[in-house]
mmCIF file of C-alpha atoms in Angstrom:
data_model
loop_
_atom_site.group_PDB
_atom_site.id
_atom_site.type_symbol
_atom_site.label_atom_id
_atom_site.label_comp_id
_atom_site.label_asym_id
_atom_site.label_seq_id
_atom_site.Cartn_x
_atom_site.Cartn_y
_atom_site.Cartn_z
ATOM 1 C CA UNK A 1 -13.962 4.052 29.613
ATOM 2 C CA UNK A 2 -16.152 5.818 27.145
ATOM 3 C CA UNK A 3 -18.890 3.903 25.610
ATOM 4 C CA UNK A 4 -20.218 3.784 22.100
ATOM 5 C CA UNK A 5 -22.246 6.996 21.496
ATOM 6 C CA UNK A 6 -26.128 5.818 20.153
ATOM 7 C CA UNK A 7 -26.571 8.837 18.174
ATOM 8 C CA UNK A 8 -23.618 7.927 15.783
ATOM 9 C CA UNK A 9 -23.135 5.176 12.916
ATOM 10 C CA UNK A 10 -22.275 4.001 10.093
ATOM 11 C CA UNK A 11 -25.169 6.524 7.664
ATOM 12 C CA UNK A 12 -24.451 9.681 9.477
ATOM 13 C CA UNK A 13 -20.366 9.449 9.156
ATOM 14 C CA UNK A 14 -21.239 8.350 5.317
ATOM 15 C CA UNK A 15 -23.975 11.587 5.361
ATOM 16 C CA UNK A 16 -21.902 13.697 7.086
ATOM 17 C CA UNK A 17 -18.867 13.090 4.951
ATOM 18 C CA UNK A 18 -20.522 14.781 1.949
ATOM 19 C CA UNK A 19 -17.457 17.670 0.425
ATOM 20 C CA UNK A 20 -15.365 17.201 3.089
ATOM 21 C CA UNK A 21 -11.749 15.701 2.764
ATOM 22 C CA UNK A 22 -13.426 12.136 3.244
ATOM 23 C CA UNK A 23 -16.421 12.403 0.638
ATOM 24 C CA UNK A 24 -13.566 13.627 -1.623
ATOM 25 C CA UNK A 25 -11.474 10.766 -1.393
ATOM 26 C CA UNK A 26 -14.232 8.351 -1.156
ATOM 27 C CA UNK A 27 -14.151 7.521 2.104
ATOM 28 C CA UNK A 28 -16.802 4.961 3.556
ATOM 29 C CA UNK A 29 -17.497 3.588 6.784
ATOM 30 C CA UNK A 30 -18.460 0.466 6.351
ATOM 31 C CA UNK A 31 -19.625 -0.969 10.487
ATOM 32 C CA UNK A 32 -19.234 0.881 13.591
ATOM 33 C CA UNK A 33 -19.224 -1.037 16.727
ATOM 34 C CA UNK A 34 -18.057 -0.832 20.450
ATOM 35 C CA UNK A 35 -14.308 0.118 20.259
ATOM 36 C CA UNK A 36 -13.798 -0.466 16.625
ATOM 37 C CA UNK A 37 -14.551 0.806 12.908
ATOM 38 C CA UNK A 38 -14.276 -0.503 9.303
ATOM 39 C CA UNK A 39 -13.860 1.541 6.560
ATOM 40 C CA UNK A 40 -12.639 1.015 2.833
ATOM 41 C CA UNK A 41 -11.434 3.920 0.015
ATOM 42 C CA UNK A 42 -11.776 2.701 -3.610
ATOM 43 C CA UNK A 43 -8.241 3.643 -5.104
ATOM 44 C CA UNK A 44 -8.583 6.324 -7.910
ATOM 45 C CA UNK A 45 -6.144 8.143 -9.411
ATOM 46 C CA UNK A 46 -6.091 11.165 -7.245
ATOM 47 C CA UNK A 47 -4.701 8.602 -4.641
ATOM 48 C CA UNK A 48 -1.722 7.868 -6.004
ATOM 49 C CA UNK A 49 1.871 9.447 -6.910
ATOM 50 C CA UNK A 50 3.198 10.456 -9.360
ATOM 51 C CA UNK A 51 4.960 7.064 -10.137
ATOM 52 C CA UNK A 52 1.804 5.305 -9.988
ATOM 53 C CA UNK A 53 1.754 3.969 -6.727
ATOM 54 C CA UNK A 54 -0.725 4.959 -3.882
ATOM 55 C CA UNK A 55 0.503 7.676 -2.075
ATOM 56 C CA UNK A 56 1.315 7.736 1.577
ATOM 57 C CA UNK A 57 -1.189 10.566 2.160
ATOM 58 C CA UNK A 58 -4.041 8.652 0.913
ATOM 59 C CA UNK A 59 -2.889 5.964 3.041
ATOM 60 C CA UNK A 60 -3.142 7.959 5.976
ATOM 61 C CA UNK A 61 -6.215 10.104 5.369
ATOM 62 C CA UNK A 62 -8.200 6.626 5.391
ATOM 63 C CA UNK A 63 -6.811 5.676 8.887
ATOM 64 C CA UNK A 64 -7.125 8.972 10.482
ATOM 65 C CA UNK A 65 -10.261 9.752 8.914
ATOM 66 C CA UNK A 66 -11.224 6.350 10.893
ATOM 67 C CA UNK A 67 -9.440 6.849 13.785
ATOM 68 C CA UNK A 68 -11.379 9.968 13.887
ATOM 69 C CA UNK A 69 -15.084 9.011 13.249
ATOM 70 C CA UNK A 70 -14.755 6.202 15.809
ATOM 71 C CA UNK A 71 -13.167 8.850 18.286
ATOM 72 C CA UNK A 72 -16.138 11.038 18.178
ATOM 73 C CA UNK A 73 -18.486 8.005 18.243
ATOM 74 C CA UNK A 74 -17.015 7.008 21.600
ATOM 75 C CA UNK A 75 -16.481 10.988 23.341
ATOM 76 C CA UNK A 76 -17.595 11.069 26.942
ATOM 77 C CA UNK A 77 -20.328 12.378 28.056
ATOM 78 C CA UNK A 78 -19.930 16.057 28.208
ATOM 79 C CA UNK A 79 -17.207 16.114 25.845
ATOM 80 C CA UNK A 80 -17.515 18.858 22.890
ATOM 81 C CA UNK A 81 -14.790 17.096 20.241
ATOM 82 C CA UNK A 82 -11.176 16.172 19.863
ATOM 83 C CA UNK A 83 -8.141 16.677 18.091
ATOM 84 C CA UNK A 84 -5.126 14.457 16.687
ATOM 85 C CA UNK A 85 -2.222 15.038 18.869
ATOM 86 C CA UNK A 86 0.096 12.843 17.448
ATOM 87 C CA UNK A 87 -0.215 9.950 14.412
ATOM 88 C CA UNK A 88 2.576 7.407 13.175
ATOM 89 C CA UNK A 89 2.185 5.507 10.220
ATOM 90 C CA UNK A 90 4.530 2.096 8.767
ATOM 91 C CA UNK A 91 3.709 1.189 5.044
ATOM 92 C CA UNK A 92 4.142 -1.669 4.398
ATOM 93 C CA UNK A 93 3.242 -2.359 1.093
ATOM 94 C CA UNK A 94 1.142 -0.762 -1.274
ATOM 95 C CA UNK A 95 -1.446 -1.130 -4.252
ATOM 96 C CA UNK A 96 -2.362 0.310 -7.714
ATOM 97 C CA UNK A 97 -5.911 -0.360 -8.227
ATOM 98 C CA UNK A 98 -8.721 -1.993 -6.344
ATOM 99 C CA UNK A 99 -9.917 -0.681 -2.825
ATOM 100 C CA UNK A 100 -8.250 -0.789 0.372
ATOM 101 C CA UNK A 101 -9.464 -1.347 4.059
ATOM 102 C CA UNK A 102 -8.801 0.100 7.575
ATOM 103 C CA UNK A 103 -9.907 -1.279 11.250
ATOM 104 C CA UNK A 104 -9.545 0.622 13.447
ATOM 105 C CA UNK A 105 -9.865 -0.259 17.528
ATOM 106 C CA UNK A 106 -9.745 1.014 20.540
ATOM 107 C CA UNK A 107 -6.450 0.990 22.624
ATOM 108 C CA UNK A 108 -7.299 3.751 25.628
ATOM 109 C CA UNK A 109 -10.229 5.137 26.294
ATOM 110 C CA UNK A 110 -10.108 8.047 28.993
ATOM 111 C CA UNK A 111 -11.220 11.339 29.722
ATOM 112 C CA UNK A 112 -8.145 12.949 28.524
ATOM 113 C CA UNK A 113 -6.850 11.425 25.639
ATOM 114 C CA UNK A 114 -7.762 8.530 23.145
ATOM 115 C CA UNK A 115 -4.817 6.023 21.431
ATOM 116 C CA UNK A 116 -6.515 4.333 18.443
ATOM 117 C CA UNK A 117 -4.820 1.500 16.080
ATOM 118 C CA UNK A 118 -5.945 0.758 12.420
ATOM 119 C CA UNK A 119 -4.625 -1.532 10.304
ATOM 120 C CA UNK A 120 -5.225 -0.772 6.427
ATOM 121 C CA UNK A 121 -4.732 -3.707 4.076
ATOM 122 C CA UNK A 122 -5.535 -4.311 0.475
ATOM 123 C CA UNK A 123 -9.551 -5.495 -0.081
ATOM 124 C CA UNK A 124 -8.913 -8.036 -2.961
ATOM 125 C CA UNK A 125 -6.014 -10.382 -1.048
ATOM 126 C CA UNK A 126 -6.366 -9.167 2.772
ATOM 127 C CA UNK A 127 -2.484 -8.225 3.180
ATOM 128 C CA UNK A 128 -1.603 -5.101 5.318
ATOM 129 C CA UNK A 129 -0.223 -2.632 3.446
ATOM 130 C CA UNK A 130 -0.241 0.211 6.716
ATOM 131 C CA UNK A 131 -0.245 -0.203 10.290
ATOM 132 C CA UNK A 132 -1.227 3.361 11.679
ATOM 133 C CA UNK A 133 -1.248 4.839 15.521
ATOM 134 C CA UNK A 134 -3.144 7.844 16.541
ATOM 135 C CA UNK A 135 -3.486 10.233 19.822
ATOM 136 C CA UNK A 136 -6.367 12.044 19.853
ATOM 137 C CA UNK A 137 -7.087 14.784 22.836
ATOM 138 C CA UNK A 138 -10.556 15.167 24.451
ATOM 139 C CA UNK A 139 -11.836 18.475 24.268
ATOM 140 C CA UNK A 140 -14.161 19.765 26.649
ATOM 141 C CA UNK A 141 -16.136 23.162 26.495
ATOM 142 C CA UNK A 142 -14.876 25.800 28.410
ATOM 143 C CA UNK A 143 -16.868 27.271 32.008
#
């Protein structure tokens, strides 16, 4: 089981962020802890459709971007990074305005391979509008 890394929280995701996909969108982690995250993304226009409502993509980059962080906060020792081998998404619901919210936690935490869950739901009334699944791979440098 791979343990939460003390060099990484909450400021230095936020920091590192900075023109990257996740500064772009707005991403912000709100609390890192021992097998989970919580994030939020204030909904702007550039996150929606064209019919108005919040596109799955944004939906998605939130989770994953979460998923992510809280991957690389909990790497094994040794470990240079990871990648997403496989991610599922079911919307739910969606919003228009406001901000929404992802948790995401810890469902396997080996050498090999990390499966993450995060649930993103609307800040204002609490309802899930996203449950989201993620595989990410452990990468290791090479001898």
């Amino acid at each position: 089981m791979s343990a939460l890394r003390p060099d990484f929280d909450a400021a230095a995701f936020n920091e590192r962020a900075g023109e990257y996909l996740p500064g772009y969108l707005g991403i912000e982690i709100l609390r890192l802890a021992e097998r989970t995250l919580e994030s939020r993304m204030p909904v702007k226009r550039l996150h929606l459709a064209p019919n108005e409502f919040l596109h799955a993509a944004s939906v998605v980059a939130l989770a994953d971007t979460s998923c992510g962080y809280a991957t690389i906060a909990h790497l094994p020792d040794g470990a240079q990074s990871f990648t997403t081998i496989e991610l599922k998404s079911n919307h739910l619901g969606t919003v228009r305005e406001g901000a929404i919210r992802c948790v995401a936690s810890a469902q396997h935490l080996g050498r090999t391979t990390q499966v993450w869950d995060a649930t993103v739901s609307d800040e204002a009334t609490g309802r899930t509008i996203a449950l989201f699944r993620c595989t990410q791979m452990i990468l290791w440098p090479k001898n």
